[in-house]
Short mmCIF file of C-alpha atoms and ligand atoms in Angstrom, two decimals:
data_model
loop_
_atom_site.label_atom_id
_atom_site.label_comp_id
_atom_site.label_asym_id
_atom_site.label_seq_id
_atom_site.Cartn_x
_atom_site.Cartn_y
_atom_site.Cartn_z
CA UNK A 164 0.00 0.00 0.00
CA UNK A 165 1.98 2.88 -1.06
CA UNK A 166 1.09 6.02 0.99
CA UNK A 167 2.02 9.19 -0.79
CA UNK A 168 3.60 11.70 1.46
CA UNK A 169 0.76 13.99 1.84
CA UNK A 170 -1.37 11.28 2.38
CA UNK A 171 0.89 10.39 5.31
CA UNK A 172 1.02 14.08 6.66
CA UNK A 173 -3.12 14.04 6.02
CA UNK A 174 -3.74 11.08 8.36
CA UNK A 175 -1.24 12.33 11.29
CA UNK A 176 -2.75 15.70 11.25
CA UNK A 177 -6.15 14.34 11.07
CA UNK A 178 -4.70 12.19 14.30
CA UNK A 179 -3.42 14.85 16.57
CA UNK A 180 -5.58 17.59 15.26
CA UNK A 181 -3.50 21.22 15.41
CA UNK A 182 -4.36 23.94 17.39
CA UNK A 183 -6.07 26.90 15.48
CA UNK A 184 -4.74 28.64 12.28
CA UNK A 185 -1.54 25.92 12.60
CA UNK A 186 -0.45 24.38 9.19
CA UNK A 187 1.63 21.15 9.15
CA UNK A 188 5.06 22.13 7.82
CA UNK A 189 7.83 19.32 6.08
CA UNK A 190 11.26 19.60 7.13
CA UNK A 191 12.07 21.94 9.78
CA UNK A 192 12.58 25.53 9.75
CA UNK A 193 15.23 28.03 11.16
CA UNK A 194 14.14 30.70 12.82
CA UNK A 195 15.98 33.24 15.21
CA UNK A 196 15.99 37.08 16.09
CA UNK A 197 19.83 37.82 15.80
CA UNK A 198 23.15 35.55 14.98
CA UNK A 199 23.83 32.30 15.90
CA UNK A 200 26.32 31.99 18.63
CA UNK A 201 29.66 30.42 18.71
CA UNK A 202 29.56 27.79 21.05
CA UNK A 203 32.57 27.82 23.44
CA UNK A 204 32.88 24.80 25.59
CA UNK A 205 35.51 26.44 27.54
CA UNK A 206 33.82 29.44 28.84
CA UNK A 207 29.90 28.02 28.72
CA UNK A 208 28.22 27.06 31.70
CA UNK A 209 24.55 26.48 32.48
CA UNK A 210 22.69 28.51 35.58
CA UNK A 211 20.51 28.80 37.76
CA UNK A 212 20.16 32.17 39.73
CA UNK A 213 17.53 34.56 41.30
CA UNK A 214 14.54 32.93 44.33
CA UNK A 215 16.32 29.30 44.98
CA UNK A 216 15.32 27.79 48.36
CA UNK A 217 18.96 27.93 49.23
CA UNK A 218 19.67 31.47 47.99
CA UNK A 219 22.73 30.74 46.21
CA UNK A 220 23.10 29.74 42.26
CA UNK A 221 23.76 27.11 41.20
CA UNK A 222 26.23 26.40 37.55
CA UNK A 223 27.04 23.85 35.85
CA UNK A 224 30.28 23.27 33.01
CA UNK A 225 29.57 21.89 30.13
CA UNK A 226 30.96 18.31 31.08
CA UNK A 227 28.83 18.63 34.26
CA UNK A 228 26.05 19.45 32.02
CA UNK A 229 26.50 16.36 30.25
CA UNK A 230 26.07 14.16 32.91
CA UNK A 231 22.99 14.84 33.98
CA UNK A 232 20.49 12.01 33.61
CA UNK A 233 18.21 12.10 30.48
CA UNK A 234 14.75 11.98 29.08
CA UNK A 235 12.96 11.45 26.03
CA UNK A 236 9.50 13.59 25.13
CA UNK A 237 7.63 12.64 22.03
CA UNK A 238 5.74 16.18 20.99
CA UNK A 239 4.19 18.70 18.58
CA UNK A 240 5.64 22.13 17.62
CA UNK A 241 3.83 24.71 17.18
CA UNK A 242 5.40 28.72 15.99
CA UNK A 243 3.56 31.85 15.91
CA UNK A 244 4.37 32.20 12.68
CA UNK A 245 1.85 29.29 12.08
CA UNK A 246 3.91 26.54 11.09
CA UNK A 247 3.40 23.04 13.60
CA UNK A 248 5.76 20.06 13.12
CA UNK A 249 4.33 16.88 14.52
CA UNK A 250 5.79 13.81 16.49
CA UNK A 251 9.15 15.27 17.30
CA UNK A 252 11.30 13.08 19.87
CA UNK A 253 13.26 15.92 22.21
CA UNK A 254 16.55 14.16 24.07
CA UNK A 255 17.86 15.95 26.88
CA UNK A 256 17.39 16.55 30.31
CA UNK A 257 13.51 17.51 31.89
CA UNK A 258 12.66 20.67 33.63
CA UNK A 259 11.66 18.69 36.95
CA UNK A 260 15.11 17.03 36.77
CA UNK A 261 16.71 20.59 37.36
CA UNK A 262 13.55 21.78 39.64
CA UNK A 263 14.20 18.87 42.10
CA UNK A 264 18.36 19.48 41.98
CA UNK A 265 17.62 23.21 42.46
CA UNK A 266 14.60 23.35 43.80
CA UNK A 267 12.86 27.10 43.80
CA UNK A 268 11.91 29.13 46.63
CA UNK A 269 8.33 28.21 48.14
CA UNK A 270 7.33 31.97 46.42
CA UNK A 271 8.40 31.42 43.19
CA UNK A 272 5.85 31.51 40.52
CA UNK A 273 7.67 32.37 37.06
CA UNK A 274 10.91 31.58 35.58
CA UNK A 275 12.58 33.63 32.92
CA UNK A 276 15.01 31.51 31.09
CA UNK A 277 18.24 33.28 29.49
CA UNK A 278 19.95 32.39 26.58
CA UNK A 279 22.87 34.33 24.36
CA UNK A 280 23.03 37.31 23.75
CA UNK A 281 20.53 38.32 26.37
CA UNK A 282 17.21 36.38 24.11
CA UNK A 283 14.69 35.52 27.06
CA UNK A 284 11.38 34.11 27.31
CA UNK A 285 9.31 33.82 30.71
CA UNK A 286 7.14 31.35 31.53
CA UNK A 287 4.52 30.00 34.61
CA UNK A 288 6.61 27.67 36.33
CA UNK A 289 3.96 25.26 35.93
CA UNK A 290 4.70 25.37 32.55
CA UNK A 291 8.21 25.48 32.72
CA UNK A 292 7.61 22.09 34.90
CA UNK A 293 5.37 20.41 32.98
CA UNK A 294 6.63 16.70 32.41
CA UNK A 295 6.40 17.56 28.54
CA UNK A 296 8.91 20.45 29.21
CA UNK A 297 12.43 19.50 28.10
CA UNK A 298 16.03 21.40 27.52
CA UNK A 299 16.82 19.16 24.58
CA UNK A 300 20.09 18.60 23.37
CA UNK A 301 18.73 16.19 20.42
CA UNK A 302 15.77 15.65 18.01
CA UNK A 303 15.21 12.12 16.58
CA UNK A 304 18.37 10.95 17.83
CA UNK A 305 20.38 13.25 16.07
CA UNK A 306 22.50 16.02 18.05
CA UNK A 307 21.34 19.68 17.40
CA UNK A 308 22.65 21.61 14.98
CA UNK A 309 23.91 24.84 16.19
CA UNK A 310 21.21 26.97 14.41
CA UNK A 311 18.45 24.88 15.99
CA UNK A 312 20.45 25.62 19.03
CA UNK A 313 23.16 23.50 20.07
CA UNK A 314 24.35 22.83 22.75
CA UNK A 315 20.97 23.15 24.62
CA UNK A 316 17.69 24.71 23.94
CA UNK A 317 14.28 24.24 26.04
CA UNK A 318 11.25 22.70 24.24
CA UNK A 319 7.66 23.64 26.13
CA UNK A 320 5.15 21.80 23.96
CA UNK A 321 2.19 23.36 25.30
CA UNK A 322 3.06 26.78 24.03
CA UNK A 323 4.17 28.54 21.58
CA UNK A 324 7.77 27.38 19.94
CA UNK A 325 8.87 31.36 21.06
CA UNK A 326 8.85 30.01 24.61
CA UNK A 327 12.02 27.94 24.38
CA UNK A 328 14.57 29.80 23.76
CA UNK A 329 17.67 28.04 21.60
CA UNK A 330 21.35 28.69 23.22
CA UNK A 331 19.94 28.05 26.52
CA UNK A 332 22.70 29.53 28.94
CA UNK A 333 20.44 30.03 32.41
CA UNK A 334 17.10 29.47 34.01
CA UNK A 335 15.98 32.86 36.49
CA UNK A 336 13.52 31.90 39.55
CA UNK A 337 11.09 34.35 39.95
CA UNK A 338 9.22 35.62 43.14
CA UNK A 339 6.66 37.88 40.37
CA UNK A 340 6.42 37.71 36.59
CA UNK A 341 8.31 40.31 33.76
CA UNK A 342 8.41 39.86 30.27
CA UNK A 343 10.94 37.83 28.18
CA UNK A 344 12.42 39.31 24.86
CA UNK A 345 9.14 38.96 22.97
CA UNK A 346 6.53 38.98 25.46
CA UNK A 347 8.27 43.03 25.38
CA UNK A 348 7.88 43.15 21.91
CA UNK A 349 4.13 42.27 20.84
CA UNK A 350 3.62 38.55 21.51
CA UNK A 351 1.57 37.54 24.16
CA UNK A 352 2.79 36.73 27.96
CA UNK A 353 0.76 33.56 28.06
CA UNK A 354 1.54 31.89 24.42
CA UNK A 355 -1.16 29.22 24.71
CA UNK A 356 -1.53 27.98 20.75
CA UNK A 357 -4.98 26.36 21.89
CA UNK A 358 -6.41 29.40 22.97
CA UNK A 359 -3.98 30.57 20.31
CA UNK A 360 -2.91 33.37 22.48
CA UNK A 361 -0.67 35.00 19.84
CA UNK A 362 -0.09 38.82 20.63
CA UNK A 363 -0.18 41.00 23.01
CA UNK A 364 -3.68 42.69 22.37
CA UNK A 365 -5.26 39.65 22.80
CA UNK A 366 -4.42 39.37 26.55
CA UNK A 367 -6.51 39.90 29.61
CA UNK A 368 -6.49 41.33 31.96
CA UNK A 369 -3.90 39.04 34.97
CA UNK A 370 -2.51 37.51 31.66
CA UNK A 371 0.80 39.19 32.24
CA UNK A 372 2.81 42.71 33.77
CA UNK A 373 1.36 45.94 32.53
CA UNK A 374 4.08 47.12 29.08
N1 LIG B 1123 17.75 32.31 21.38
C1 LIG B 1123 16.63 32.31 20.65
N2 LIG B 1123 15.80 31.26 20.74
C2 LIG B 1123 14.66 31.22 20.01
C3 LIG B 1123 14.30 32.27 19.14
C4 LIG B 1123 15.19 33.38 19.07
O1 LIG B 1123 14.94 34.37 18.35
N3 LIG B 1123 16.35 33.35 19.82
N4 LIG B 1123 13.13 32.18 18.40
C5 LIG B 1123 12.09 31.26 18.86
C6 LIG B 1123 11.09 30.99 17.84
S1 LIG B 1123 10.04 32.24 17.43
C7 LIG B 1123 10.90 29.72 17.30
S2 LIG B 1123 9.62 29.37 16.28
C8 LIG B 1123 11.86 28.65 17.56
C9 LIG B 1123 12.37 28.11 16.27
O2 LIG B 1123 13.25 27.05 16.48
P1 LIG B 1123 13.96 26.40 15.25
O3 LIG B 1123 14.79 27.46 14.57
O4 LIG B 1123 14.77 25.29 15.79
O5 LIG B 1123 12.88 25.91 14.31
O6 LIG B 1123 12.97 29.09 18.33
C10 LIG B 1123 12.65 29.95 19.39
N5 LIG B 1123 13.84 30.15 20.16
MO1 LIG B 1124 8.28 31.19 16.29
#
């Protein structure tokens, strides 16, 4: 039975179902606000800083990175810029692996999460937690490439593909919430695709920090 291609993109759409005004997209795009870093295994280290029960930070070295135990998250991927890619397989290391090595202050209720260059993204930490929530290091068993954001980049499958940054470099615990890079800049705070909670004028009010 030989399945054309579309007809095999039909049926897994058809499956899953996509969140409003999504499109299924083939291959996968590259998409980034600025240059792609050089990645400098020297220098880079991974952190955690601001509202941690202990009130220090905590860093990590690349090699210390690498050791940390692992995870695999099947999910969908969903962009702003309407494109969804379905059925991706994430490899790397889960949010709740870092929250229960770091865990946050009882008053934290947002995390911003840093990556070069200064791009940031905040999110509810119960989205940042959510067992679906991943800093991935692979897709489909293959490393990723530096413009998908090697060495590490976090993958939050239940919003928008803007809220995981590539180049990961530090995760912020938060005792109130502020806008990331593009939650400044006209995209929503909340970045729910199935409410598809796309820009800022669509948010309510206790959706996010007045601008
Ligand atoms: N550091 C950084 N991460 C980023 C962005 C960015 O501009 N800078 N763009 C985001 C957006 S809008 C999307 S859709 C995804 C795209 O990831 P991809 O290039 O691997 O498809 O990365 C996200 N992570
Ligand atoms: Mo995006």
């Amino acid at each position: 039975m030989g399945q054309s291609e579309n007809e095999q993109a039909a049926a897994l759409e058809a499956q899953h179902g996509l969140p409003p005004g999504q499109r299924l997209q083939r291959g996968w795009p590259v998409l980034h606000y600025g240059p792609i870093p050089r990645f400098k295994p020297a220098s880079w280290e991974f952190q955690i800083f601001g509202a941690t029960a202990d009130g220090v930070k905590h860093s990590w070295t690349f090699e210390q990175f690498t050791t940390l135990p692992r995870t695999e998250v099947v999910a969908d991927f969903h962009c702003v810029t309407r494109f969804s890619m379905l059925d991706n397989r994430w490899g790397g290391i889960a949010t709740s692996t870092l929250l229960d090595l770091v865990p946050p202050a009882p008053d934290v209720t947002h995390v911003m999460v840093w990556a070069e260059y200064g791009f940031s993204s905040n999110l509810r930490l119960a989205d940042f937690a959510a067992t679906t929530s991943v800093l991935a290091t692979h897709r489909n068993d293959e490393p990723l490439t530096v413009e998908h954001g090697f060495p590490v980049r976090l993958v939050v499958p239940q919003l928008y593909a803007w809220k995981g940054p590539k180049w990961v470099r530090a995760v912020e615990y938060m005792t109130a919430d502020r806008r990331g890079f593009w939650e400044e800049r006209g995209y929503h705070n909340l970045g729910d695709p199935w409410r598809e909670q796309r820009y800022t004028y669509q948010e309510e009010p206790g959706d996010g920090p007045e601008l």
